[in-house]
Structure formats: structure tokens, C-alpha cells
Short mmCIF file of C-alpha atoms in Angstrom, two decimals:
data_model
loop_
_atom_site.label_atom_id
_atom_site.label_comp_id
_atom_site.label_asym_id
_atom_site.label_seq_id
_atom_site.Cartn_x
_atom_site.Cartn_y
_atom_site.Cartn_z
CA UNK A 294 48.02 63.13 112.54
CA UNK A 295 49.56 59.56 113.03
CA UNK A 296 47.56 56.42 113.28
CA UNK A 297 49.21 53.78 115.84
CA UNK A 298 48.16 50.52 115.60
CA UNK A 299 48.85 48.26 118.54
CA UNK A 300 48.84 45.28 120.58
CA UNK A 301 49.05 43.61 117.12
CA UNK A 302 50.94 40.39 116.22
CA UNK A 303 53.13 41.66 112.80
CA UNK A 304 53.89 39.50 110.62
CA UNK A 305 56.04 41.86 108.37
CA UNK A 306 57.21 39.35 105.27
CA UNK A 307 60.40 39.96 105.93
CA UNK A 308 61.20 38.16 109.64
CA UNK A 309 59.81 34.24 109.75
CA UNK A 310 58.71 35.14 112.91
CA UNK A 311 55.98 37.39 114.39
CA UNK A 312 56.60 40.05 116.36
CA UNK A 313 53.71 39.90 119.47
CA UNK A 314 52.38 42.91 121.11
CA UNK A 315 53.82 44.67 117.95
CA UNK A 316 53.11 48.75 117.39
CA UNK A 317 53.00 50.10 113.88
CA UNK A 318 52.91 53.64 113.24
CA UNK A 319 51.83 55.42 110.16
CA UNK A 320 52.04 59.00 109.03
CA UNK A 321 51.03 59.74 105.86
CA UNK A 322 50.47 57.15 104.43
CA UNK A 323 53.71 55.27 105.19
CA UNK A 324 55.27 53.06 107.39
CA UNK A 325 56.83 55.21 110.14
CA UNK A 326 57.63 52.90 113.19
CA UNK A 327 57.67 49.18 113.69
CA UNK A 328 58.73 47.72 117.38
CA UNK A 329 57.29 46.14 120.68
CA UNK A 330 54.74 47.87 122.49
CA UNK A 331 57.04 48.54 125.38
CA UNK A 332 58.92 50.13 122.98
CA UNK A 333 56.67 52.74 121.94
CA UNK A 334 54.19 56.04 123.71
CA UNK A 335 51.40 57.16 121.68
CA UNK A 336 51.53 60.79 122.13
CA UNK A 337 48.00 62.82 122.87
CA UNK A 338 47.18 63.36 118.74
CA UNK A 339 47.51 59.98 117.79
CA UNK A 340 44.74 58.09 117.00
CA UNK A 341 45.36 54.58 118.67
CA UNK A 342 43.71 51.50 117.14
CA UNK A 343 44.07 48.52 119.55
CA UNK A 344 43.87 45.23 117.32
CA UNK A 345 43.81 43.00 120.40
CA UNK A 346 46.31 40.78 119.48
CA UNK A 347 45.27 40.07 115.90
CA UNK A 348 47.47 39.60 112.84
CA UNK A 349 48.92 42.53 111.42
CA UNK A 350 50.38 42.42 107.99
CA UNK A 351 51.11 43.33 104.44
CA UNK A 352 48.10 43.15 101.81
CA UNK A 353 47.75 40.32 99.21
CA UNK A 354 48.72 40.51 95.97
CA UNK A 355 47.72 38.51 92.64
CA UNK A 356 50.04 38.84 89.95
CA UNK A 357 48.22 36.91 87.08
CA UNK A 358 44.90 37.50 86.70
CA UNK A 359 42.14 38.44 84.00
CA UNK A 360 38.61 39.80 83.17
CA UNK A 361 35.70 37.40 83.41
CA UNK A 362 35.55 35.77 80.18
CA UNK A 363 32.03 37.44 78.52
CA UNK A 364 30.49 37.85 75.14
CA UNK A 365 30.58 40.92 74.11
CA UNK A 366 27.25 40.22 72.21
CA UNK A 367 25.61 39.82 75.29
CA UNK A 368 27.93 41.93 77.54
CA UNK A 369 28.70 45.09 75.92
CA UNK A 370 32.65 46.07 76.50
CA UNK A 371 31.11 49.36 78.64
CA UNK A 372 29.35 46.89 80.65
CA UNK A 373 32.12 44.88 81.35
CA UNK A 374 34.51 47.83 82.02
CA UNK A 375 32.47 48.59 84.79
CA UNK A 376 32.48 45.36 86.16
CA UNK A 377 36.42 44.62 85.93
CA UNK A 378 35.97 47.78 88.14
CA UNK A 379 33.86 46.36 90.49
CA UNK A 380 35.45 42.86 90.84
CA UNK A 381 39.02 44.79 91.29
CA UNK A 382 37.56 46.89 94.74
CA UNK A 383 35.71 44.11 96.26
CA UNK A 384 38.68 42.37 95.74
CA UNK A 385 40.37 44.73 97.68
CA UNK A 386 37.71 45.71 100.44
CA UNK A 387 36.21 42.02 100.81
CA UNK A 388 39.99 39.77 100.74
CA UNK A 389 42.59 42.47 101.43
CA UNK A 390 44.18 42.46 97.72
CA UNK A 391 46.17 45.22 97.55
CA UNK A 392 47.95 44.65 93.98
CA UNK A 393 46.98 43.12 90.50
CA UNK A 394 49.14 41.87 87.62
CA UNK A 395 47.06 41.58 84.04
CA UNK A 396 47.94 38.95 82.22
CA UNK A 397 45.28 39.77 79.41
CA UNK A 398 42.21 41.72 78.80
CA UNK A 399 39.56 43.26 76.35
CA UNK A 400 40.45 46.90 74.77
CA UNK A 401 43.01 47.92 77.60
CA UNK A 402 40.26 47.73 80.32
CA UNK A 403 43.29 47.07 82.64
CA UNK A 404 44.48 50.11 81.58
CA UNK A 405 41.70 52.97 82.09
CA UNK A 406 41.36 51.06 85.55
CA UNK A 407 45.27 51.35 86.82
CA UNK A 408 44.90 55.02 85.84
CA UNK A 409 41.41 55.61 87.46
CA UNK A 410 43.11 54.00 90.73
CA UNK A 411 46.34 55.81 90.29
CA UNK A 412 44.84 59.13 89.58
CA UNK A 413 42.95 58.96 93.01
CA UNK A 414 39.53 59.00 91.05
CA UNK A 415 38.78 55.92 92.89
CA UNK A 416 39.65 54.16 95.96
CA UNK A 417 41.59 50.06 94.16
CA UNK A 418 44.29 48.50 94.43
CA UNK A 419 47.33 48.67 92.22
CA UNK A 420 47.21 47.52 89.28
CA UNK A 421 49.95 46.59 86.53
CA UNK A 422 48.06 46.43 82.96
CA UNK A 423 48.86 44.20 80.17
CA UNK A 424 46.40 44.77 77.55
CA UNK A 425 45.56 41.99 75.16
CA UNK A 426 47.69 39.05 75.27
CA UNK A 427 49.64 38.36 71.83
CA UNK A 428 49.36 34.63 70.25
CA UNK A 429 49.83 33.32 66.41
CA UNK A 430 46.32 32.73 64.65
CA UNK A 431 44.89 29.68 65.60
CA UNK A 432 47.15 30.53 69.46
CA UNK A 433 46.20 30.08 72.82
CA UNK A 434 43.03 30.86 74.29
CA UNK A 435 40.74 33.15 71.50
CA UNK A 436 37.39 32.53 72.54
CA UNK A 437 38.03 34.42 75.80
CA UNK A 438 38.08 37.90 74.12
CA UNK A 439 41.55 38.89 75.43
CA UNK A 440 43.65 37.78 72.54
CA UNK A 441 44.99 39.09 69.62
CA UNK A 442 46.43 37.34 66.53
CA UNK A 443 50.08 38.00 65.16
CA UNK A 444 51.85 36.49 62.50
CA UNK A 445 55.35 37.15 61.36
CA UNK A 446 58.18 38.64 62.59
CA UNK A 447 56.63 42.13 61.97
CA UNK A 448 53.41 41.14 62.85
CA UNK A 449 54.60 40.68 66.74
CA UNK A 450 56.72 43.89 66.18
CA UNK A 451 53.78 45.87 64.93
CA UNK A 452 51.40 44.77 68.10
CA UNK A 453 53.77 45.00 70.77
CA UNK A 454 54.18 48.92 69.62
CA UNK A 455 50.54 48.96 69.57
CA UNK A 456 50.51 48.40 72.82
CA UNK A 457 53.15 50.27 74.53
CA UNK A 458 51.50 52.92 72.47
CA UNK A 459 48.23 52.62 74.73
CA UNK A 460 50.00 53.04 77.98
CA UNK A 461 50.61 48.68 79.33
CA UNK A 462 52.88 48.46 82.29
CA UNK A 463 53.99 45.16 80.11
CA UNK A 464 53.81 42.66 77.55
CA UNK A 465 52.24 39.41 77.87
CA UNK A 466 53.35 36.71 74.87
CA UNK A 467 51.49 33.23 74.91
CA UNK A 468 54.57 31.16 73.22
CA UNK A 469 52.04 27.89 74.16
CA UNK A 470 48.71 26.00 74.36
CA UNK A 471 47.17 25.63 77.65
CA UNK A 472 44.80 23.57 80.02
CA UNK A 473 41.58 25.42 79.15
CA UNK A 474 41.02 25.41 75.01
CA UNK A 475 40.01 23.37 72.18
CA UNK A 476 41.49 20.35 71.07
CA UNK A 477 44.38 21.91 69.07
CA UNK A 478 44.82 24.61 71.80
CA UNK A 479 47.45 22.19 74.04
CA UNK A 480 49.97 23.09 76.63
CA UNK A 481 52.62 20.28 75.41
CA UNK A 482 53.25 21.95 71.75
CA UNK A 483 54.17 25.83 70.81
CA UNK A 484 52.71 28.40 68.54
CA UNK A 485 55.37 30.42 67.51
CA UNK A 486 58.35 30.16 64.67
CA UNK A 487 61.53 30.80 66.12
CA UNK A 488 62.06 34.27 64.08
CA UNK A 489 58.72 35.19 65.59
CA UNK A 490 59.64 34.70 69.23
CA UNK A 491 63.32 36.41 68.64
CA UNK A 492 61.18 39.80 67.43
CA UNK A 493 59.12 40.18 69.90
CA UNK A 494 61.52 39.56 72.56
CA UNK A 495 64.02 41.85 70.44
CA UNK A 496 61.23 44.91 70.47
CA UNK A 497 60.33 44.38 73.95
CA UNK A 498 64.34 44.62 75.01
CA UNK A 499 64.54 47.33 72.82
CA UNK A 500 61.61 49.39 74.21
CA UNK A 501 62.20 48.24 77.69
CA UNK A 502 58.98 46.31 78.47
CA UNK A 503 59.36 43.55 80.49
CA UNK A 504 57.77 40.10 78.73
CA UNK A 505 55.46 38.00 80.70
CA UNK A 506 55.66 34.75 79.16
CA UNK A 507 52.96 32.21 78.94
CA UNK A 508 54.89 29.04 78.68
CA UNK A 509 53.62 25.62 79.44
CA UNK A 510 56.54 23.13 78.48
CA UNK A 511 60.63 22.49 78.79
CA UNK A 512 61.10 23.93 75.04
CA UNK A 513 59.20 26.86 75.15
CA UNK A 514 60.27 27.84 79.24
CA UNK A 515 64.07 27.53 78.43
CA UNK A 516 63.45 29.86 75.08
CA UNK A 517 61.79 32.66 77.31
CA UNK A 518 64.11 32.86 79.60
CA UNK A 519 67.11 32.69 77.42
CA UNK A 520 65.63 35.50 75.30
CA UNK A 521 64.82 37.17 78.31
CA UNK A 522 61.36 36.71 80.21
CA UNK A 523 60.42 38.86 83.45
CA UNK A 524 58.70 35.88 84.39
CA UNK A 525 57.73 32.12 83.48
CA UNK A 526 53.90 31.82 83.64
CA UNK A 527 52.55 28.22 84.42
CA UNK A 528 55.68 25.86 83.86
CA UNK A 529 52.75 22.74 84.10
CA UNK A 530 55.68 20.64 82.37
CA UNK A 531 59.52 21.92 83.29
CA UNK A 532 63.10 19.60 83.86
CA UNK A 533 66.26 19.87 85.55
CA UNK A 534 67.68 22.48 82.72
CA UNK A 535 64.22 24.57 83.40
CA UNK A 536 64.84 24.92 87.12
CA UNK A 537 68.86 25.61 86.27
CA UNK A 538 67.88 28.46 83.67
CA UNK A 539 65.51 29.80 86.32
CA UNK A 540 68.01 30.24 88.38
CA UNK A 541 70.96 31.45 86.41
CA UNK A 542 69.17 34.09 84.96
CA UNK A 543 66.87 35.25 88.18
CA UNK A 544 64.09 34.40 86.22
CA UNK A 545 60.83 34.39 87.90
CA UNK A 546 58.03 31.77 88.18
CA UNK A 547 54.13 32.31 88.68
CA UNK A 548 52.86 28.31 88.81
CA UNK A 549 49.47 29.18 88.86
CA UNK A 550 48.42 25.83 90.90
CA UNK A 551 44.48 26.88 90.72
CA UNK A 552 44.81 26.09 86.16
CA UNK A 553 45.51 22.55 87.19
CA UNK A 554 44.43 21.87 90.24
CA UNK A 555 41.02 22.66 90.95
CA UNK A 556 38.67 20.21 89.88
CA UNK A 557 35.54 19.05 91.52
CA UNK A 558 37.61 15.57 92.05
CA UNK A 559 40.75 17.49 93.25
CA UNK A 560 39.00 19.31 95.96
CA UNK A 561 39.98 18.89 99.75
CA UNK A 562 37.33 21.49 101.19
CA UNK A 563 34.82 23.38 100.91
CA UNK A 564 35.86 26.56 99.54
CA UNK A 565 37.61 24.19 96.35
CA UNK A 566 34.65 22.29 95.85
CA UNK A 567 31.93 25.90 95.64
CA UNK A 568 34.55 27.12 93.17
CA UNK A 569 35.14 24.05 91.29
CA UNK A 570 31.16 23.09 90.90
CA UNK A 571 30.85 26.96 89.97
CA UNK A 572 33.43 26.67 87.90
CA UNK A 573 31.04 24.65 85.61
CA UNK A 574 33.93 22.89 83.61
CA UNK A 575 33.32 20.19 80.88
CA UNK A 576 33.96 16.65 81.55
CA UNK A 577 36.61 16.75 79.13
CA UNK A 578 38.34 19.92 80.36
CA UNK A 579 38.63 18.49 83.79
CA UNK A 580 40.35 15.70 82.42
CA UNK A 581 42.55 17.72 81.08
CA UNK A 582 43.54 19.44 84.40
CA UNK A 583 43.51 16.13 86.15
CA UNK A 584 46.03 14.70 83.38
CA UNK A 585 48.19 17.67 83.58
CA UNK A 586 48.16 18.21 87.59
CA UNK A 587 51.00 15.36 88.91
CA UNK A 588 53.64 16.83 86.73
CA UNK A 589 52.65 20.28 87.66
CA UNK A 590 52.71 19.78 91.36
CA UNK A 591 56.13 18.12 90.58
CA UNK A 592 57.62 20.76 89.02
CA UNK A 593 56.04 23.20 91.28
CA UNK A 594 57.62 21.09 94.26
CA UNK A 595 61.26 20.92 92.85
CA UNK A 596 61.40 24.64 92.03
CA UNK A 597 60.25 25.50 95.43
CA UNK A 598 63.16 23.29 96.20
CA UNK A 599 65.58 24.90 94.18
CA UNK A 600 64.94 28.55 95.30
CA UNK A 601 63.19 29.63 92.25
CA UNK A 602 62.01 33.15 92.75
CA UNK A 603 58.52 32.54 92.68
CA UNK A 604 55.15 34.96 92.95
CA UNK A 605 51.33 34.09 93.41
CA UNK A 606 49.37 34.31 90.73
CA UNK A 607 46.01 32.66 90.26
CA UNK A 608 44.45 32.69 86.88
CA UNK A 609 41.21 32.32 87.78
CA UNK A 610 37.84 34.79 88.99
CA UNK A 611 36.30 35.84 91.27
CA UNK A 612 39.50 37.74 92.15
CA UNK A 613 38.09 38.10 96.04
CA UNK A 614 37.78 34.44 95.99
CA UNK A 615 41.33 33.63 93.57
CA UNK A 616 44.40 34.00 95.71
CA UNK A 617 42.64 32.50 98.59
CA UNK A 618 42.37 29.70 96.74
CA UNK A 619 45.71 29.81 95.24
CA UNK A 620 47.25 29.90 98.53
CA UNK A 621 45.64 27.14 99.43
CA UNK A 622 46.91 25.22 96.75
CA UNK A 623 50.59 25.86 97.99
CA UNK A 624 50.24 24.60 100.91
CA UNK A 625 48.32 21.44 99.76
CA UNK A 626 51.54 21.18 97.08
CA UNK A 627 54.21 21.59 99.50
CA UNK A 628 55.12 25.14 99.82
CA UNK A 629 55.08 26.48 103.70
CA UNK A 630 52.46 28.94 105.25
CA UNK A 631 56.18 31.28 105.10
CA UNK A 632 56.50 30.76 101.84
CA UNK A 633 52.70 31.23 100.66
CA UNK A 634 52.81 34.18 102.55
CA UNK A 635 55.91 35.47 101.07
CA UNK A 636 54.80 34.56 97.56
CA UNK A 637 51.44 36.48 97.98
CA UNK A 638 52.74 39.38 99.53
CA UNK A 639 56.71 40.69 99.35
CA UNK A 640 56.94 39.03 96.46
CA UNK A 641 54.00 40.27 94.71
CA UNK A 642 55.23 43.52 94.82
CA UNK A 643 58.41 42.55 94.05
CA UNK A 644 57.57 41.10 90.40
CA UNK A 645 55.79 43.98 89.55
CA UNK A 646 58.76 46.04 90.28
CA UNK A 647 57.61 47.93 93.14
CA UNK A 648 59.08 45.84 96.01
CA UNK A 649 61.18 49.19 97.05
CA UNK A 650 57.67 50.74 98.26
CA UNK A 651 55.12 47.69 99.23
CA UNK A 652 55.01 44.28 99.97
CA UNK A 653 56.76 44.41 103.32
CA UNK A 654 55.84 45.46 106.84
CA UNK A 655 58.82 48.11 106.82
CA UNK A 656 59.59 51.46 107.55
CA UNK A 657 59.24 53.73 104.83
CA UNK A 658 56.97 51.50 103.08
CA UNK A 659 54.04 52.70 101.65
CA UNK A 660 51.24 51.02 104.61
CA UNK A 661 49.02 48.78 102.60
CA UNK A 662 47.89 46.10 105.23
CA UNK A 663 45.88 43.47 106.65
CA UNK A 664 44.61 42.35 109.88
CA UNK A 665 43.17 39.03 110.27
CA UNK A 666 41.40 37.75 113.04
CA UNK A 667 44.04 34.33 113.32
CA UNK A 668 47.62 33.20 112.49
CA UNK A 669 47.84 32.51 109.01
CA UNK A 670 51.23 31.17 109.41
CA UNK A 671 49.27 28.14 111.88
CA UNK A 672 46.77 27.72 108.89
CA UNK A 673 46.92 29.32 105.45
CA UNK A 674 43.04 29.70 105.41
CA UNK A 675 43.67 32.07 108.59
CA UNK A 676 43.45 34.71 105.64
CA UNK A 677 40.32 34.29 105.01
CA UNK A 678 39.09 35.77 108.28
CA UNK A 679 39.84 39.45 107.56
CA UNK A 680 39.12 42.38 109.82
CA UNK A 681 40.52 44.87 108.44
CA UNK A 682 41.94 46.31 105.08
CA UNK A 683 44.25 49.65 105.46
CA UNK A 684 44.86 51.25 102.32
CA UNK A 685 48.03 54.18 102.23
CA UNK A 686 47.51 54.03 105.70
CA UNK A 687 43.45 54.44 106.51
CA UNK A 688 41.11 52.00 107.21
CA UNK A 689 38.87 51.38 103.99
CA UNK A 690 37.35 47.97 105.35
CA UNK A 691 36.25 47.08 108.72
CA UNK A 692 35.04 43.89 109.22
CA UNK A 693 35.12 43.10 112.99
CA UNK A 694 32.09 42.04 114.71
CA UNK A 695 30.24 44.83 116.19
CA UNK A 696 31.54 47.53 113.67
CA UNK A 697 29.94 49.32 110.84
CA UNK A 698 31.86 48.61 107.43
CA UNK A 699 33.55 51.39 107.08
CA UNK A 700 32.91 53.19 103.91
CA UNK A 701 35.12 54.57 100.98
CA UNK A 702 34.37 57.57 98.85
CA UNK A 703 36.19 58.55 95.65
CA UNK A 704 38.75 61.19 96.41
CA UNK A 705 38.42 64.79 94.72
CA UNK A 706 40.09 64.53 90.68
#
């Protein structure tokens, strides 16, 4: 049986402009029919869901995210499996984000949930696992649990075959300090010995894996991507040569605005200032962003500019509430509602290499999809009011006034 949804305004990520009184088709699961309702019969079998004119278009996508950040002497790893698990699917059913990216996480938790999801054992979104993320001793971000320590050459050899060995989708390297750390822990100096960072590139080409590079300054972001990164992750600091390498090698960027950017002091509503109070940041950390955020919206600004290939990716948790937010921040920076919207959905699928299937409002196209009740292209917060979520095609979500939430059961193993 098909499912025809009409009278809906698409917005399909591909074509700047919406197509009104637009019917989409789907038939098992995919993307059989896009065109005008004038266009287009429903025949007797179909079942016809009228959106009224609301916004129809692909699902959201964050492509670097994490774990919460627990103890595990006060939240045993089972315990937090299960709630990665949980944060993932109201991510999903509650904001309409259809795809993950790990950038880091305890004991391959990312892992047992992409093949839970994959396997059909539950109803998620995609997910693209990293496993831990690999730093030097005394690296980037230890206390949060997802780290692990190399040194030497082999040291970085030996843990990237680690693992590949337990089934990540890719390789995350921290080359760099960051925002959020200790005092030695800063984004403006590097961790790693040149012979280090030319191994694990080397194993990672060897084996195939694409690197996801954690880099944070101009010396360590023109060293990934001249050894080869998938993609530049932060670039708070960049120059002219950054944006030029970018380019040349088709290199892409995930700015991560929410790292700098989000600060009780920064915020401009009220969304940004519940997270950022939550957030529950030191005084001194929040200097830290606030030091750090010009030259990041700079950079961010001039490689938007440029026509760096660039992907949303927040950073931060709850991952219902992250790429909201991280849209926002876009906008606020510069970037379009088109280009947010781009960023967050065609392109989210396209950095995790499955832009050939998702992303896109296209035929053939596996139908992963949003409605939303207003234009989002008139206001980037337009996301926010979701009606429903349609996963492979079938409603899982339904938030429209006056219906019952619609309710998703694990398929059969």
C-alpha cells in the first residue's frame, strides 16, 4: 500500500524554493513521487494524509555528538547504555533527528546502538559510531570518560586497529585542546608529535577509515587535511590558507557554533538562556567560550563565504534540544535559513556517506521526513514546531493538536 501525503509545502533540500500544494508519495519505504497536487490522483488503496499546507521535509541530522558525560562510579556503563538509547529515540520522536555522527563515547556504546537500530530491534535513527576518541596522555578532554590515551607512533597504530576491530563506522583523532578542559587542556596548542599524527593518518588510509579530526587551530587544521581528514571538527581559530586547503582538498567542516557560543551572556532567547543556565558552566569556562567566540564566528563567517562544504554538528546534550540550538546559532552567525537547512539535513547525510539514500526530498530516497507546523526557511526556530516525524516512510510521531502520539513498537529480530 502507498502512503500519499498532500497539500504539503516541500521543502526538499535540494530546490531553494518550496514547492506549495506539493504531493509526496511513498511505497515502501521510499520516495516514489514528488510533484504539484494537480499533478497527482490518489488511487482507491492509498492511504491519503492531508498536511494542510504544512512543511514537508527531510529529517535533521547531527553529525557530532556524544554521550552525557557521567561517572561511571555513580552511573554504571549498563546504566548509561540504556540511556544513550533513550536520549538517541526521543531525539528522533520529540525533534525529528533522523541521523547521528559519534564523535566519542564510553566502551563502543555508539556501537551496540547503530546495530540495535540497524538490525530493526528497535525503532532510532541512524547512527554512525566512533568509539572512544584517541588523544596523547595528558590530551584533550579525559575526565569525560570517552577518551583513550596513545603514545607513539605504534601506540596510535595499535588503538586505531582496536577499534576498527570492534565494528566503528570511523575514527575520531583529537590532534588539539579545546574550550571545555583544564588549564593545560587549550584549543590554541597541539598534542601530538608529528610521527604520531603521520601513523595514525597512515593506518586509517591504509584500512580505509575515514578520520574525523578534532582540530582547533591554523597548524593543526592545515595538518589534517593535508594528511587527509574526512572532516575538520571545530576550526574555533582558522586563516586564509585554512579556508584554501578546505577547499582544494573538498575537505569538510563541522563548526560546532553551540562549544563557543552558548553562554548565559551570549544568549539572545529563551531556548539559549534554559540551556546555558542548565548548562551549569564555571565562571572560568565561560570565559573561555566568550574569549574564543569572535574569532570563531569569524572563521565560521568567511568559510561560509568561501563555499566550504560544511555539516551541522552540535557537540552538546540533550540531543532533542542540540541541533535546534545549533541551528540557531547559524543563523545568529550569518549563515541563511537555506543554508542551516542544508547543513542539517542534505548535508548531514552527505558527510556520513550516505547522501545517495537520505538527506533529500527525492525520488528514490529512502523517506525519512518532517512536517512542521511553519516555514522554517521564514524563521529557523520554525523547526521547533514539529508535527510529525516519518521514519522509512510511516508515521512514528504525531504531534498535531487533537491527535494521539502515535506509538512505536520494536519490530520482530
Amino acid at each position: 500500500m502507498r502512503t500519499v501525503y498532500k497539500n504539503a509545502t516541500v521543502i526538499d533540500s535540494v530546490n531553494p524554493e518550496p514547492l506549495p500544494q506539493g504531493v509526496v508519495v511513498v511505497e515502501d519505504g521510499k520516495i516514489a513521487r514528488v510533484c504539484g497536487g494537480d499533478a497527482f490522483t490518489p488511487e482507491t488503496q492509498d492511504e491519503v494524509v492531508d498536511l494542510n499546507g504544512s512543511y514537508l521535509m527531510p529529517g535533521l541530522w547531527d553529525v557530532h555528538v556524544h554521550p552525557d558525560y557521567l561517572s561511571l562510579s555513580t552511573n554504571p556503563l549498563p546504566e548509561q547504555t540504556a540511556l544513550f538509547g533513550h536520549r538517541l529515540r526521543a531525539a528522533l520522536f520529540d525533534s525529528g533527528i533522523m541521523g547521528f555522527r559519534c564523535a566519542g563515547s564510553h566502551n563502543y556504546m555508539d556501537v551496540a546502538w547503530r546495530n540495535a537500530f540497524d538490525s530493526g530491534q528497535y525503532v532510532g535513527p541512524h547512527l554512525f559510531a566512533s568509539g572512544h576518541f584517541l588523544t596523547t596522555t595528558g590530551g584533550h578532554f579525559l575526565t569525560s570518560g570517552h577518551a583513550l590515551e596513545c603514545d607513539g607512533p605504534y601506540g596510535f597504530v595499535k588503538a586505531i586497529r582496536e577499534q576498527i576491530k570492534n565494528g566503528v563506522d570511523h575514527i575520531k583523532l583529537n590532534l588539539s585542546g579545546g574550550i571545555i578542559g583544564p588549564k593545560w587542556d587549550l584549543h590554541t596548542q597541539s598534542f601530538y608529535l608529528d610521527e604520531e599524527l603521520q601513523a595514525a593518518f597512515e593506518i586509517c588510509r591504509a584500512r580505509g577509515f575515514k578520520v574525523m579530526a578534532h582540530a582547533t587551530h591554523p597548524g593543526v587544521v592545515k595538518a589534517a587535511i593535508r594528511l587527509g581528514a574526512h572532516s575538520i571538527e571545530h576550526g574555533y581559530i582558522m586563516d586564509d590558507e585554512c579556508i584554501e586547503l578546505l577547499l582544494e582538498h573538498d575537505t569538510w567542516l563541522v563548526p560546532t557554533l553551540a562549544i563557543s557560543q552558548l553562554t548565559p551572556k551570549q544568549a539572545t532567547n529563551d531556548w539559549e538562556s534554559s540551556f546555558a543556565l542548565g548548562r551549569g558552566w564555571s565562571h572560568a569556562l565561560c570565559c573561555r567560550a566568550e574569549v574564543a567566540a569572535p574569532l570563531h564566528s569569524e572563521w565560521f563567517g568567511k568559510a561560509l563565504k568561501a563555499g566550504v562544504k560544511m555539516a551541522l554538528g552540535s557537540d552538546i546534550r540533550p540531543l532533542k534540544d542540540a541541533a535546534l540550538l545549533e541551528m540557531g546559532l547559524w543563523t545568529r552567525n550569518g549563515a541563511s535559513t537555506w543554508q542551516t537547512l542544508q547543513a542539517a539535513t542534505r548535508h548531514g547525510a552527505a558527510i556520513c556517506g550516505v547522501g545517495d539514500k537520505l538527506g533529500t526530498i527525492e525520488v528514490g530516497k529512502i523517506a525519512d521526513m518532517i512536517v512542521v507546523k511553519d516555514n522554517p526557511l521564514k524563521d529557523i526556530h520554525n523547526v521547533r514546531k514539529l508535527e510529525l516525524v516519518i521514519k522509512d516512510g510511516k508515521i512514528v510521531s504525531d504531534k498535531r493538536p487533537g491527535k494521539r502520539k502515535a506509538e512505536v513498537r520494536p519490530s520482530s529480530p
